[in-house]
Amino acid sequence: MQKHDIHGLKKAASTLFIALGLLACSTSVYAQQSTSASPYSKFGLGQMRGDLLPQTRAMGGISTGVRFLGGANTLNLANPASYTGFHHTIFDAGLYGNLTQLEKGSAADNSADFAFSHITMGIPLGKAGGIAFGLMPFSDVGYSSSSIKTLDTLNYRSTLSGQGGVNKAFIGYGVSPFKGFSIGANVSYIFGNLTDISKIDFPYSLDAFNTTRKDIRSFTGVSLDYGVQYFKPLGNKLSLTVGYAGSLNNTIKDKSTLVITRTEPSFSDVENIPKDTSYINEKSSRKINLPLKHSIGFTLAKSNKWMVGADFKYEDWSDFQVRQGEPRLGKNYGGAIGGQFTPDPSSIRYLNIVDYRLGFRYNKTQMSYNGTDIKDMAITVGMGLPLPTQPYSRTFSKINVSAEFGQMGTLSNNLVRERYINLNIGFTLNDKWFIRRNYD
């Protein structure tokens, strides 16, 4: 007779509860996260992270037309129409880090940051489509600059810095109304704080109070992103996927608080504890417009062997309400190309079953300073490393790693050139849930 696989059901439920638990615990951790060291994160909402996991970051960030990787379904958050391709339940969590070198004139500085990057899950619903949910960074801020100045005969240090992050928790659904065509949408809750800090301190005197001004911007709101994909088998295990992804004219709430504190003089930042608050002002909240986004892309693939593709994107930041005195933002446009190659998926040699990924991306960002457009470009590489599985197991896992070797900005016109290596690592677990077994 036929019975439900109770063991499989318990395993699936356990995995789901663990994922939900990690998602809940990560929410409080994300609220103060900042992994940016870019001076350009001062503008707008900071450095935008994008809806990309290590698998697609390694291919230049192509995602709009990505539906399968190596013949297997993948969790592609950038286009929710891809959720209809789920055949397994997918759990994906990972870490993010960057190594940054900043140069201006003859001065240079290096920094490194690492943090938990994402936790996501996708669940197939058969003919009803597929759903996905998770938590990941939306943007973050991490700039800092200081200089020694003189007032009469008194030397003081002026410091400008920023910290904090904006995150998003999302849930998405995709459905296929007819063969080959899919549509989907993600609903996201955006939350987090970005803080601009101005400090005046007197490192060479113990006779003056230091002053710190914090402009804290708290963001909350809901956004909607959507996408479509058309998947067409071409014969000889070839397939073509064409996709489009975009967003509505989303708005979120921004509530700012200004806090000015004084601290007693000291020679150590550790001892620089505020003595009192000299001023605090909670400003009324306002609505800000998120950028209008459009992206088109395609992939051409041979099942279990290789895939190549390209993306073209456009973002309009011109309606974003910047801070007072900040240069207005403009339009962001760019493109990416990339692909994946697996030498021999049926081989018993490990290096032959590894996925090798390569890509390139270029963006003319929404930022312009001193009459110069800020451009960002990177070469990307990565691998998908399969983990051992038990014979006849319905579960298979991979460790996905990616690295982006890039540059933003220029040394021209007294600007900062930022050279960086962005590192991502993710653990992906694929499993079949709710399978019936036959018993004699």
Coordinates of C-alpha atoms in Angstrom, one line a residue:
M1 CA 0.0 0.0 0.0
Q2 CA 1.0 3.7 -0.3
K3 CA 2.0 5.7 2.8
H4 CA 3.5 9.1 3.2
D5 CA 7.2 9.2 3.8
I6 CA 7.0 10.3 7.5
H7 CA 10.7 10.5 7.8
G8 CA 11.0 12.8 4.8
L9 CA 8.1 15.0 6.2
K10 CA 9.9 15.4 9.5
K11 CA 13.1 16.2 7.8
A12 CA 11.5 18.8 5.6
A13 CA 9.7 20.4 8.6
S14 CA 12.9 20.5 10.6
T15 CA 14.8 22.2 7.8
L16 CA 12.0 24.7 7.4
F17 CA 11.8 25.6 11.1
I18 CA 15.6 25.9 11.2
A19 CA 15.5 28.3 8.2
L20 CA 12.7 30.4 9.8
G21 CA 14.6 30.5 13.1
L22 CA 17.8 31.7 11.4
L23 CA 15.8 34.2 9.5
A24 CA 14.2 35.6 12.7
C25 CA 17.5 35.7 14.6
S26 CA 19.3 37.3 11.7
T27 CA 16.8 40.2 11.5
S28 CA 18.2 41.8 14.7
V29 CA 21.8 41.2 13.6
Y30 CA 21.3 42.8 10.2
A31 CA 19.9 46.0 11.6
Q32 CA 23.4 47.4 12.4
Q33 CA 25.3 45.7 9.7
S34 CA 27.8 47.6 7.5
T35 CA 30.3 46.0 5.2
S36 CA 31.0 48.9 3.0
A37 CA 34.3 50.8 3.0
S38 CA 33.5 53.0 0.0
P39 CA 33.5 56.8 0.1
Y40 CA 30.8 56.7 -2.6
S41 CA 28.4 55.0 -0.1
K42 CA 27.8 58.5 1.3
F43 CA 25.4 59.2 -1.6
G44 CA 21.8 58.2 -1.7
L45 CA 21.0 55.0 0.2
G46 CA 24.6 53.9 0.2
Q47 CA 26.2 51.1 -1.6
M48 CA 23.4 49.0 -3.2
R49 CA 24.0 45.2 -2.8
G50 CA 21.6 43.8 -5.4
D51 CA 19.5 40.6 -5.4
L52 CA 22.4 38.3 -6.3
L53 CA 23.7 35.1 -4.7
P54 CA 27.3 33.9 -5.3
Q55 CA 26.2 31.7 -8.2
T56 CA 25.2 34.7 -10.4
R57 CA 27.7 37.2 -9.0
A58 CA 30.5 34.9 -10.3
M59 CA 29.0 35.3 -13.8
G60 CA 29.2 39.1 -13.9
G61 CA 25.8 39.4 -12.2
I62 CA 23.7 38.1 -15.1
S63 CA 20.4 37.0 -13.6
T64 CA 17.4 38.3 -15.6
G65 CA 17.5 35.3 -18.0
V66 CA 18.9 32.7 -15.5
R67 CA 16.5 29.8 -14.8
F68 CA 18.8 26.8 -14.4
L69 CA 22.5 26.3 -13.7
G70 CA 24.0 23.1 -15.0
G71 CA 20.6 21.6 -15.7
A72 CA 19.5 22.0 -12.1
N73 CA 17.1 24.7 -10.8
T74 CA 18.6 27.6 -8.9
L75 CA 17.4 30.3 -6.5
N76 CA 17.5 33.4 -8.7
L77 CA 16.0 36.2 -6.6
A78 CA 16.5 38.9 -9.2
N79 CA 13.8 37.5 -11.4
P80 CA 10.9 35.8 -9.4
A81 CA 9.5 34.3 -12.6
S82 CA 12.3 31.8 -12.3
Y83 CA 10.6 30.3 -9.2
T84 CA 8.4 28.2 -11.5
G85 CA 11.6 26.2 -12.4
F86 CA 12.0 24.7 -8.9
H87 CA 12.1 20.9 -8.8
H88 CA 13.8 20.7 -5.4
T89 CA 13.4 22.7 -2.2
I90 CA 16.4 25.0 -2.0
F91 CA 18.1 26.4 1.1
D92 CA 20.9 28.9 0.6
A93 CA 22.9 30.8 3.2
G94 CA 26.2 32.6 2.9
L95 CA 28.9 35.1 3.9
Y96 CA 30.1 38.3 2.3
G97 CA 33.4 40.2 2.6
N98 CA 35.4 42.8 0.8
L99 CA 39.0 43.9 0.6
T100 CA 39.3 47.6 -0.4
Q101 CA 42.1 49.9 -1.4
L102 CA 41.3 53.6 -1.6
E103 CA 43.6 56.1 -3.4
K104 CA 43.4 59.9 -3.6
G105 CA 46.5 61.7 -5.0
S106 CA 49.5 60.2 -3.3
A107 CA 47.5 58.9 -0.3
A108 CA 46.3 55.3 0.0
D109 CA 44.4 53.2 2.6
N110 CA 43.3 49.6 2.9
S111 CA 40.4 48.0 4.7
A112 CA 38.6 44.7 5.1
D113 CA 35.1 43.7 6.2
F114 CA 33.2 40.4 6.5
A115 CA 29.6 39.7 7.5
F116 CA 26.7 37.2 7.1
S117 CA 25.2 38.0 3.7
H118 CA 22.0 36.1 3.1
I119 CA 19.6 33.3 4.1
T120 CA 17.0 32.3 1.6
M121 CA 14.7 29.4 0.7
G122 CA 12.8 28.3 -2.4
I123 CA 9.9 25.7 -2.4
P124 CA 8.4 24.1 -5.5
L125 CA 4.6 24.0 -5.7
G126 CA 4.3 21.7 -8.7
K127 CA 1.8 23.1 -11.3
A128 CA 1.0 25.9 -8.9
G129 CA 4.5 27.4 -9.4
G130 CA 7.0 28.1 -6.7
I131 CA 7.6 30.4 -3.7
A132 CA 10.8 31.9 -2.1
F133 CA 11.5 33.9 1.0
G134 CA 14.5 35.2 2.8
L135 CA 16.6 38.0 4.3
M136 CA 19.5 39.9 2.7
P137 CA 21.2 43.3 2.6
F138 CA 19.7 46.1 0.5
S139 CA 22.4 48.7 1.0
D140 CA 25.0 49.9 3.5
V141 CA 27.2 52.8 4.3
G142 CA 30.8 52.8 5.5
Y143 CA 32.7 56.0 4.6
S144 CA 35.2 57.9 6.7
S145 CA 37.5 60.9 6.3
S146 CA 39.3 63.2 8.8
S147 CA 41.7 66.2 8.7
I148 CA 43.5 68.4 11.2
K149 CA 42.5 72.1 11.2
T150 CA 43.6 75.2 13.1
L151 CA 41.5 77.8 14.8
D152 CA 43.7 80.7 15.9
T153 CA 46.4 78.7 17.7
L154 CA 44.2 75.7 18.6
N155 CA 44.5 72.5 16.5
Y156 CA 41.4 70.3 16.2
R157 CA 40.4 67.3 14.2
S158 CA 37.3 67.2 12.0
T159 CA 35.9 63.8 11.1
L160 CA 33.1 62.8 8.7
S161 CA 31.9 59.2 8.7
G162 CA 28.9 57.0 8.0
Q163 CA 27.8 53.7 9.2
G164 CA 24.8 51.3 9.2
G165 CA 22.8 49.3 6.7
V166 CA 19.4 48.9 5.1
N167 CA 18.0 45.3 4.8
K168 CA 15.1 43.6 3.3
A169 CA 13.0 40.6 4.1
F170 CA 11.1 39.3 1.1
I171 CA 8.6 36.7 0.0
G172 CA 8.0 35.9 -3.7
Y173 CA 5.8 33.8 -5.9
G174 CA 6.1 32.6 -9.5
V175 CA 3.6 30.9 -11.7
S176 CA 3.5 29.6 -15.3
P177 CA 0.1 30.5 -17.0
F178 CA 1.1 28.5 -20.1
K179 CA 4.0 26.3 -21.2
G180 CA 7.3 28.1 -21.5
F181 CA 6.1 31.4 -20.0
S182 CA 6.4 32.4 -16.4
I183 CA 5.6 35.5 -14.3
G184 CA 6.4 36.3 -10.7
A185 CA 6.8 39.0 -8.1
N186 CA 8.7 39.7 -4.8
V187 CA 7.1 41.7 -2.0
S188 CA 9.9 43.1 0.3
Y189 CA 9.9 44.8 3.7
I190 CA 12.7 47.3 3.8
F191 CA 14.1 48.4 7.2
G192 CA 17.3 49.7 8.7
N193 CA 19.3 52.8 9.9
L194 CA 22.0 54.9 8.2
T195 CA 23.9 57.3 10.3
D196 CA 26.0 60.3 9.2
I197 CA 28.5 61.3 12.0
S198 CA 30.4 64.7 12.2
K199 CA 32.9 65.0 15.0
I200 CA 35.0 67.9 16.3
D201 CA 37.7 66.8 18.8
F202 CA 40.8 68.3 20.2
P203 CA 43.5 65.5 20.3
Y204 CA 46.2 67.8 21.6
S205 CA 44.3 69.6 24.3
L206 CA 42.4 68.5 27.5
D207 CA 40.8 71.9 28.0
A208 CA 38.0 71.7 25.5
F209 CA 34.9 69.5 25.1
N210 CA 34.6 67.4 22.0
T211 CA 31.3 67.5 20.0
T212 CA 29.6 64.8 18.0
R213 CA 26.7 65.3 15.6
K214 CA 24.7 62.2 14.5
D215 CA 22.1 62.4 11.7
I216 CA 20.2 59.1 12.0
R217 CA 18.0 58.1 9.1
S218 CA 15.5 55.3 9.8
F219 CA 13.9 53.6 6.8
T220 CA 10.8 51.3 6.7
G221 CA 8.5 50.4 3.9
V222 CA 7.3 47.9 1.4
S223 CA 8.5 47.5 -2.2
L224 CA 7.3 45.3 -5.1
D225 CA 9.5 43.8 -7.9
Y226 CA 8.3 41.6 -10.7
G227 CA 9.6 39.6 -13.6
V228 CA 8.8 37.5 -16.6
Q229 CA 10.7 34.7 -18.4
Y230 CA 10.2 32.7 -21.6
F231 CA 11.9 29.3 -21.7
K232 CA 12.3 27.5 -25.0
P233 CA 14.0 24.1 -25.6
L234 CA 16.0 24.1 -28.9
G235 CA 16.8 20.5 -29.3
N236 CA 20.1 18.6 -28.7
K237 CA 19.8 19.6 -25.0
L238 CA 20.0 23.3 -25.9
S239 CA 17.7 25.8 -24.4
L240 CA 17.1 29.6 -24.5
T241 CA 15.7 31.7 -21.7
V242 CA 14.7 35.4 -22.2
G243 CA 13.7 37.5 -19.2
Y244 CA 12.7 40.9 -18.0
A245 CA 12.6 42.2 -14.5
G246 CA 11.5 45.6 -13.1
S247 CA 10.1 47.5 -10.2
L248 CA 7.1 49.8 -9.6
N249 CA 7.6 53.3 -8.5
N250 CA 8.2 52.2 -4.9
T251 CA 8.2 54.6 -1.9
I252 CA 9.4 54.0 1.6
K253 CA 9.4 56.1 4.8
D254 CA 12.4 58.0 6.0
K255 CA 12.4 59.4 9.6
S256 CA 15.4 61.4 10.6
T257 CA 16.7 62.2 14.1
L258 CA 19.5 64.7 14.9
V259 CA 21.5 64.1 18.1
I260 CA 24.4 66.4 19.3
T261 CA 26.4 65.2 22.2
R262 CA 29.5 66.5 24.1
T263 CA 32.3 64.4 25.5
E264 CA 35.0 65.1 27.9
P265 CA 38.5 65.5 26.3
S266 CA 40.7 62.4 26.2
F267 CA 43.5 61.0 24.2
S268 CA 41.7 57.7 23.4
D269 CA 38.5 57.1 21.4
V270 CA 37.7 54.3 23.8
E271 CA 37.3 56.9 26.6
N272 CA 35.2 59.2 24.4
I273 CA 31.9 58.4 26.1
P274 CA 29.2 61.1 25.8
K275 CA 28.9 63.4 28.8
D276 CA 25.5 64.8 27.9
T277 CA 23.2 65.4 25.0
S278 CA 23.1 69.1 24.1
Y279 CA 20.5 68.8 21.3
I280 CA 18.0 66.3 20.0
N281 CA 15.4 66.8 17.2
E282 CA 13.1 64.1 15.8
K283 CA 12.1 65.3 12.4
S284 CA 8.7 64.4 10.8
S285 CA 8.9 61.4 8.5
R286 CA 8.9 61.8 4.8
K287 CA 8.4 59.5 1.8
I288 CA 11.3 58.9 -0.6
N289 CA 11.2 57.3 -4.0
L290 CA 13.2 54.2 -4.7
P291 CA 14.7 54.0 -8.2
L292 CA 12.6 52.8 -11.1
K293 CA 14.4 49.7 -12.5
H294 CA 14.3 47.8 -15.8
S295 CA 16.5 44.8 -16.8
I296 CA 16.4 42.5 -19.8
G297 CA 18.6 39.5 -20.3
F298 CA 19.0 36.1 -21.9
T299 CA 20.9 32.8 -21.4
L300 CA 21.7 30.0 -23.9
A301 CA 22.5 26.7 -22.2
K302 CA 23.4 23.1 -22.9
S303 CA 21.9 21.0 -20.1
N304 CA 24.5 19.9 -17.5
K305 CA 27.4 21.3 -19.7
W306 CA 27.5 25.0 -20.2
M307 CA 25.6 28.3 -20.1
V308 CA 26.3 31.8 -21.5
G309 CA 24.3 35.0 -21.1
A310 CA 24.0 38.7 -20.9
D311 CA 22.1 41.4 -19.0
F312 CA 21.3 45.0 -19.7
K313 CA 19.9 47.2 -16.9
Y314 CA 18.6 50.7 -16.3
E315 CA 17.8 52.6 -13.1
D316 CA 16.4 56.1 -12.7
W317 CA 17.4 57.8 -9.4
S318 CA 16.5 61.3 -10.5
D319 CA 13.4 61.4 -8.3
F320 CA 15.2 60.2 -5.2
Q321 CA 15.1 62.9 -2.5
V322 CA 18.7 63.4 -1.4
R323 CA 19.9 65.1 1.7
Q324 CA 20.1 68.9 1.8
G325 CA 23.2 70.1 0.0
E326 CA 24.0 66.7 -1.6
P327 CA 24.4 66.5 -5.4
R328 CA 21.3 65.1 -7.1
L329 CA 21.5 61.5 -8.4
G330 CA 21.0 60.6 -12.0
K331 CA 20.6 57.5 -14.1
N332 CA 22.4 54.2 -13.7
Y333 CA 22.9 52.0 -16.8
G334 CA 25.2 49.1 -17.6
G335 CA 25.6 45.6 -18.8
A336 CA 27.0 42.2 -17.8
I337 CA 28.1 39.1 -19.7
G338 CA 29.1 35.7 -18.2
G339 CA 28.7 32.0 -18.1
Q340 CA 29.4 28.7 -16.5
F341 CA 31.1 25.5 -17.7
T342 CA 31.2 22.0 -16.3
P343 CA 33.8 19.7 -18.0
D344 CA 32.0 16.4 -17.4
P345 CA 29.1 16.1 -14.9
S346 CA 29.2 12.2 -15.1
S347 CA 32.9 11.9 -14.4
I348 CA 34.3 10.3 -11.3
R349 CA 37.1 12.9 -11.2
Y350 CA 36.1 15.7 -8.8
L351 CA 37.6 18.6 -10.9
N352 CA 35.5 17.5 -13.9
I353 CA 32.2 17.9 -12.0
V354 CA 33.0 21.4 -10.6
D355 CA 31.1 24.4 -12.1
Y356 CA 33.6 27.0 -13.4
R357 CA 32.2 30.6 -13.7
L358 CA 33.4 33.8 -15.3
G359 CA 32.0 37.2 -16.1
F360 CA 32.4 40.9 -16.6
R361 CA 30.1 43.8 -15.6
Y362 CA 30.2 47.6 -16.3
N363 CA 28.0 50.3 -14.8
K364 CA 27.8 54.1 -15.2
T365 CA 26.4 54.7 -11.7
Q366 CA 23.8 57.2 -10.7
M367 CA 26.5 59.3 -9.0
S368 CA 28.4 62.3 -10.4
Y369 CA 30.9 64.4 -8.5
N370 CA 33.0 67.4 -9.6
G371 CA 31.5 67.0 -13.1
T372 CA 32.7 63.5 -13.4
D373 CA 30.5 60.4 -13.8
I374 CA 31.4 57.6 -11.3
K375 CA 31.8 54.3 -13.1
D376 CA 32.1 50.8 -11.7
M377 CA 33.5 47.8 -13.5
A378 CA 34.6 44.3 -12.4
I379 CA 35.9 40.9 -13.7
T380 CA 34.2 38.1 -11.8
V381 CA 35.2 34.5 -11.2
G382 CA 33.7 31.6 -9.2
M383 CA 33.1 27.9 -8.7
G384 CA 30.4 25.6 -7.7
L385 CA 31.9 22.8 -5.5
P386 CA 29.6 19.7 -5.2
L387 CA 29.6 18.0 -1.8
P388 CA 29.5 14.2 -1.4
T389 CA 26.1 12.5 -1.3
Q390 CA 24.8 9.2 -0.2
P391 CA 23.8 6.6 -3.0
Y392 CA 20.2 7.0 -4.1
S393 CA 19.9 10.2 -2.0
R394 CA 17.4 12.8 -3.1
T395 CA 19.7 15.5 -1.5
F396 CA 22.6 17.2 -3.2
S397 CA 24.6 20.2 -2.0
K398 CA 27.1 22.7 -3.2
I399 CA 29.4 25.3 -1.9
N400 CA 29.4 28.3 -4.2
V401 CA 32.2 30.9 -4.1
S402 CA 32.7 34.0 -6.1
A403 CA 35.2 36.9 -6.3
E404 CA 34.7 40.3 -8.0
F405 CA 37.9 42.2 -8.9
G406 CA 36.7 45.7 -9.6
Q407 CA 37.3 49.4 -9.6
M408 CA 35.0 52.4 -8.9
G409 CA 35.8 56.0 -9.4
T410 CA 39.0 57.7 -10.8
L411 CA 42.0 59.7 -9.6
S412 CA 41.0 62.5 -12.0
N413 CA 39.4 65.8 -10.7
N414 CA 40.5 65.2 -7.1
L415 CA 38.3 62.1 -6.8
V416 CA 38.9 58.8 -5.0
R417 CA 39.8 55.6 -6.9
E418 CA 38.4 52.5 -5.2
R419 CA 39.9 49.1 -6.0
Y420 CA 38.2 46.2 -4.4
I421 CA 37.8 42.4 -4.2
N422 CA 34.3 41.3 -3.1
L423 CA 34.2 37.8 -1.9
N424 CA 31.0 35.7 -1.5
I425 CA 30.5 32.2 -0.3
G426 CA 27.2 30.3 -0.1
F427 CA 26.1 26.9 1.0
T428 CA 23.3 25.5 -1.2
L429 CA 21.2 22.5 -0.1
N430 CA 18.7 20.9 -2.6
D431 CA 16.2 18.3 -1.4
K432 CA 13.0 16.6 -2.5
W433 CA 10.2 17.0 0.0
F434 CA 6.8 15.3 0.5
I435 CA 7.6 12.2 -1.8
R436 CA 5.3 9.2 -1.5
R437 CA 7.0 5.8 -1.3
N438 CA 5.6 2.4 -2.3
Y439 CA 5.6 -0.5 0.3
D440 CA 4.8 -4.1 -0.6

